Amino acid sequence: MVAWIKADAKAILAIHEHVITNNGRLSVTHNDYNTWTLVIRNVKMEDRGVYMCQVNTDPMKMQTAFLEVVIPPDIVYEETSGDMMVPEGGSAKLVCKARGYPKPKIIWRREDGREIIARNGTHGKMKATVVEGEMLSLTKVTRSEMGAYMCIASNGVPPSVSKRMKLQVHCKFNGPLLFFRCYAMLFTHSKGET
């Protein structure tokens, strides 16, 4: 007799080709005299764990295997920033949330490949083409930081995903005041005059 057991849950899943558990995604196939296969369709995170095949012979034989379930990254749009407008000299906090297993790592890049400028009081100004973390914090924003920023989520399970966020900077007027005057003169011309 061959039994399939989910060892970490101590649950008998199947005996021979008869599935005992109430899970329509499980089946057992028997190809020849000594090959039994547990099939799990549409694998979910809850399927992760230790599985054991137990053959009730004398002596009893068993083999265990660990099923690791991985989930590709996905951007959580309802918790992720969209396009943003900030005044020149102001601050912007761009947030990017992602789910998946293992937990995705998030990096930020500028779409045009230019450097991201991080300013803080103690270290002054730092420039990098890639910044890690869920939040990209920009302070004392200048017009040169205007443009598209990309958050990229990856966890080693293809494909990586990204979201584009456009940062608009409302620029301050930086020069002397200019006045424009327009002078116009009106000349009348009658028909028949040369």
Tab-separated table of C-alpha atoms in Angstrom:
chain	number	residue	atom	x	y	z
A	1	MET	CA	0.000	0.000	0.000
A	2	VAL	CA	1.315	3.482	-0.957
A	3	ALA	CA	0.246	6.589	0.966
A	4	TRP	CA	0.919	10.286	0.338
A	5	ILE	CA	1.119	12.451	3.455
A	6	LYS	CA	1.634	16.177	3.952
A	7	ALA	CA	4.113	15.654	6.775
A	8	ASP	CA	4.190	19.150	8.305
A	9	ALA	CA	0.361	19.126	8.573
A	10	LYS	CA	0.222	15.404	9.471
A	11	ALA	CA	-2.545	14.967	6.883
A	12	ILE	CA	-3.032	11.840	4.771
A	13	LEU	CA	-3.642	13.005	1.209
A	14	ALA	CA	-4.047	9.757	-0.721
A	15	ILE	CA	-3.847	5.977	-0.434
A	16	HIS	CA	-2.954	4.219	-3.683
A	17	GLU	CA	-4.783	6.227	-6.378
A	18	HIS	CA	-7.638	7.242	-4.060
A	19	VAL	CA	-7.415	10.890	-2.900
A	20	ILE	CA	-8.712	11.185	0.671
A	21	THR	CA	-8.376	14.905	1.278
A	22	ASN	CA	-11.091	17.242	-0.006
A	23	ASN	CA	-8.835	18.964	-2.545
A	24	GLY	CA	-9.833	18.703	-6.206
A	25	ARG	CA	-6.388	19.900	-7.302
A	26	LEU	CA	-4.711	16.662	-6.110
A	27	SER	CA	-4.473	13.376	-7.972
A	28	VAL	CA	-2.223	10.314	-7.915
A	29	THR	CA	-0.950	8.472	-10.959
A	30	HIS	CA	0.493	4.963	-11.059
A	31	ASN	CA	2.554	4.266	-14.185
A	32	ASP	CA	4.082	0.872	-13.511
A	33	TYR	CA	4.804	-1.564	-10.722
A	34	ASN	CA	6.744	0.865	-8.502
A	35	THR	CA	6.163	4.463	-9.712
A	36	TRP	CA	3.539	6.527	-7.890
A	37	THR	CA	3.233	10.273	-8.526
A	38	LEU	CA	1.359	12.903	-6.528
A	39	VAL	CA	0.098	15.620	-8.889
A	40	ILE	CA	-0.831	19.082	-7.573
A	41	ARG	CA	-2.514	21.334	-10.149
A	42	ASN	CA	-2.681	25.148	-9.877
A	43	VAL	CA	-0.159	25.233	-7.028
A	44	LYS	CA	-0.875	27.795	-4.283
A	45	MET	CA	1.204	29.152	-1.414
A	46	GLU	CA	-0.662	26.894	1.039
A	47	ASP	CA	0.728	23.849	-0.831
A	48	ARG	CA	4.231	24.734	0.382
A	49	GLY	CA	5.657	22.162	2.800
A	50	VAL	CA	7.034	18.655	3.345
A	51	TYR	CA	5.440	15.763	1.454
A	52	MET	CA	6.071	12.116	2.238
A	53	CYS	CA	5.494	9.012	0.161
A	54	GLN	CA	5.138	5.996	2.461
A	55	VAL	CA	5.231	2.411	1.170
A	56	ASN	CA	3.819	-0.043	3.697
A	57	THR	CA	6.143	-2.982	3.165
A	58	ASP	CA	8.204	-4.899	5.689
A	59	PRO	CA	10.306	-2.949	6.487
A	60	MET	CA	8.342	0.261	5.731
A	61	LYS	CA	9.933	2.607	3.172
A	62	MET	CA	9.412	6.339	2.925
A	63	GLN	CA	10.736	9.305	1.035
A	64	THR	CA	10.212	13.005	1.774
A	65	ALA	CA	10.460	16.112	-0.368
A	66	PHE	CA	10.002	19.804	0.357
A	67	LEU	CA	7.807	21.765	-2.037
A	68	GLU	CA	8.860	25.407	-2.237
A	69	VAL	CA	6.277	27.684	-3.817
A	70	VAL	CA	7.517	30.879	-5.456
A	71	ILE	CA	5.378	33.766	-6.691
A	72	PRO	CA	6.649	36.341	-9.200
A	73	PRO	CA	6.549	39.980	-8.096
A	74	ASP	CA	3.471	42.111	-8.652
A	75	ILE	CA	3.084	45.865	-8.041
A	76	VAL	CA	0.423	46.719	-5.423
A	77	TYR	CA	-1.044	49.671	-7.342
A	78	GLU	CA	-3.406	50.837	-4.582
A	79	GLU	CA	-0.395	51.373	-2.256
A	80	THR	CA	1.966	52.792	-4.902
A	81	SER	CA	2.433	56.446	-5.845
A	82	GLY	CA	1.249	57.886	-9.126
A	83	ASP	CA	2.424	60.947	-11.021
A	84	MET	CA	3.245	63.846	-8.707
A	85	MET	CA	3.781	67.609	-8.852
A	86	VAL	CA	5.904	69.411	-6.251
A	87	PRO	CA	7.088	72.998	-5.970
A	88	GLU	CA	10.734	73.699	-6.700
A	89	GLY	CA	12.605	73.423	-3.384
A	90	GLY	CA	9.895	71.141	-1.965
A	91	SER	CA	9.950	67.426	-1.134
A	92	ALA	CA	8.590	64.335	-2.857
A	93	LYS	CA	8.070	60.860	-1.430
A	94	LEU	CA	7.552	58.235	-4.117
A	95	VAL	CA	6.292	54.893	-2.764
A	96	CYS	CA	6.392	51.531	-4.538
A	97	LYS	CA	4.854	48.422	-2.942
A	98	ALA	CA	5.133	44.926	-4.380
A	99	ARG	CA	4.079	41.436	-3.343
A	100	GLY	CA	5.463	38.025	-4.222
A	101	TYR	CA	7.464	35.194	-2.657
A	102	PRO	CA	10.261	35.543	-1.796
A	103	LYS	CA	9.612	39.175	-0.826
A	104	PRO	CA	10.525	41.373	-3.804
A	105	LYS	CA	13.438	43.807	-3.681
A	106	ILE	CA	12.603	47.266	-5.024
A	107	ILE	CA	15.016	49.561	-6.824
A	108	TRP	CA	14.504	53.019	-8.307
A	109	ARG	CA	15.998	54.418	-11.529
A	110	ARG	CA	15.380	57.469	-13.634
A	111	GLU	CA	13.916	56.554	-17.000
A	112	ASP	CA	16.452	58.745	-18.816
A	113	GLY	CA	19.375	57.074	-16.966
A	114	ARG	CA	20.379	60.264	-15.136
A	115	GLU	CA	21.415	60.136	-11.486
A	116	ILE	CA	19.001	60.326	-8.566
A	117	ILE	CA	20.036	63.021	-6.090
A	118	ALA	CA	19.513	62.282	-2.385
A	119	ARG	CA	20.036	65.198	-0.025
A	120	ASN	CA	20.198	65.049	3.748
A	121	GLY	CA	21.501	67.348	6.437
A	122	THR	CA	24.486	65.278	7.612
A	123	HIS	CA	25.922	63.818	4.406
A	124	GLY	CA	25.051	66.619	2.026
A	125	LYS	CA	24.237	65.461	-1.496
A	126	MET	CA	24.582	61.865	-2.736
A	127	LYS	CA	24.098	60.784	-6.348
A	128	ALA	CA	23.297	57.279	-7.578
A	129	THR	CA	21.845	55.732	-10.718
A	130	VAL	CA	20.075	53.066	-8.597
A	131	VAL	CA	18.439	53.521	-5.168
A	132	GLU	CA	17.046	50.580	-3.128
A	133	GLY	CA	13.911	50.564	-0.969
A	134	GLU	CA	10.133	50.950	-1.128
A	135	MET	CA	10.307	54.725	-0.675
A	136	LEU	CA	12.304	57.215	-2.704
A	137	SER	CA	12.563	60.446	-0.738
A	138	LEU	CA	13.622	63.560	-2.623
A	139	THR	CA	14.210	66.848	-0.791
A	140	LYS	CA	14.958	70.374	-1.995
A	141	VAL	CA	13.811	69.276	-5.437
A	142	THR	CA	15.212	71.189	-8.407
A	143	ARG	CA	13.927	71.401	-11.970
A	144	SER	CA	16.731	69.060	-13.095
A	145	GLU	CA	15.034	66.268	-11.104
A	146	MET	CA	11.850	66.594	-13.118
A	147	GLY	CA	11.064	63.539	-15.237
A	148	ALA	CA	10.035	59.896	-15.111
A	149	TYR	CA	11.157	57.583	-12.303
A	150	MET	CA	10.879	53.794	-12.517
A	151	CYS	CA	10.369	51.481	-9.569
A	152	ILE	CA	11.422	47.922	-10.426
A	153	ALA	CA	10.427	44.932	-8.271
A	154	SER	CA	12.283	41.614	-8.556
A	155	ASN	CA	12.651	38.499	-6.413
A	156	GLY	CA	14.507	36.039	-8.635
A	157	VAL	CA	11.241	34.661	-10.050
A	158	PRO	CA	10.671	35.981	-13.598
A	159	PRO	CA	9.401	38.342	-14.729
A	160	SER	CA	10.464	41.482	-12.868
A	161	VAL	CA	7.806	44.225	-12.934
A	162	SER	CA	8.015	48.003	-12.985
A	163	LYS	CA	5.906	51.124	-12.604
A	164	ARG	CA	6.617	54.531	-14.123
A	165	MET	CA	5.947	57.677	-12.099
A	166	LYS	CA	6.324	61.150	-13.524
A	167	LEU	CA	7.636	63.894	-11.241
A	168	GLN	CA	6.649	67.408	-12.295
A	169	VAL	CA	8.432	70.344	-10.655
A	170	HIS	CA	6.539	73.638	-10.461
A	171	CYS	CA	9.421	76.030	-11.062
A	172	LYS	CA	9.925	79.314	-9.262
A	173	PHE	CA	10.602	82.466	-11.238
A	174	ASN	CA	14.323	83.207	-10.848
A	175	GLY	CA	15.117	86.446	-12.595
A	176	PRO	CA	14.534	90.159	-12.552
A	177	LEU	CA	11.086	91.354	-13.433
A	178	LEU	CA	10.634	92.059	-17.090
A	179	PHE	CA	8.076	94.448	-18.498
A	180	PHE	CA	6.917	94.295	-22.058
A	181	ARG	CA	5.256	97.252	-23.703
A	182	CYS	CA	3.459	97.155	-26.946
A	183	TYR	CA	2.873	100.351	-28.902
A	184	ALA	CA	0.338	100.381	-31.649
A	185	MET	CA	-0.617	103.133	-34.014
A	186	LEU	CA	-3.792	103.191	-36.008
A	187	PHE	CA	-3.840	104.588	-39.515
A	188	THR	CA	-7.041	104.926	-41.399
A	189	HIS	CA	-7.213	104.486	-45.076
A	190	SER	CA	-10.229	105.527	-47.169
A	191	LYS	CA	-11.278	103.829	-50.366
A	192	GLY	CA	-10.130	105.545	-53.422
A	193	GLU	CA	-7.198	107.353	-51.791
A	194	THR	CA	-3.775	106.695	-53.142
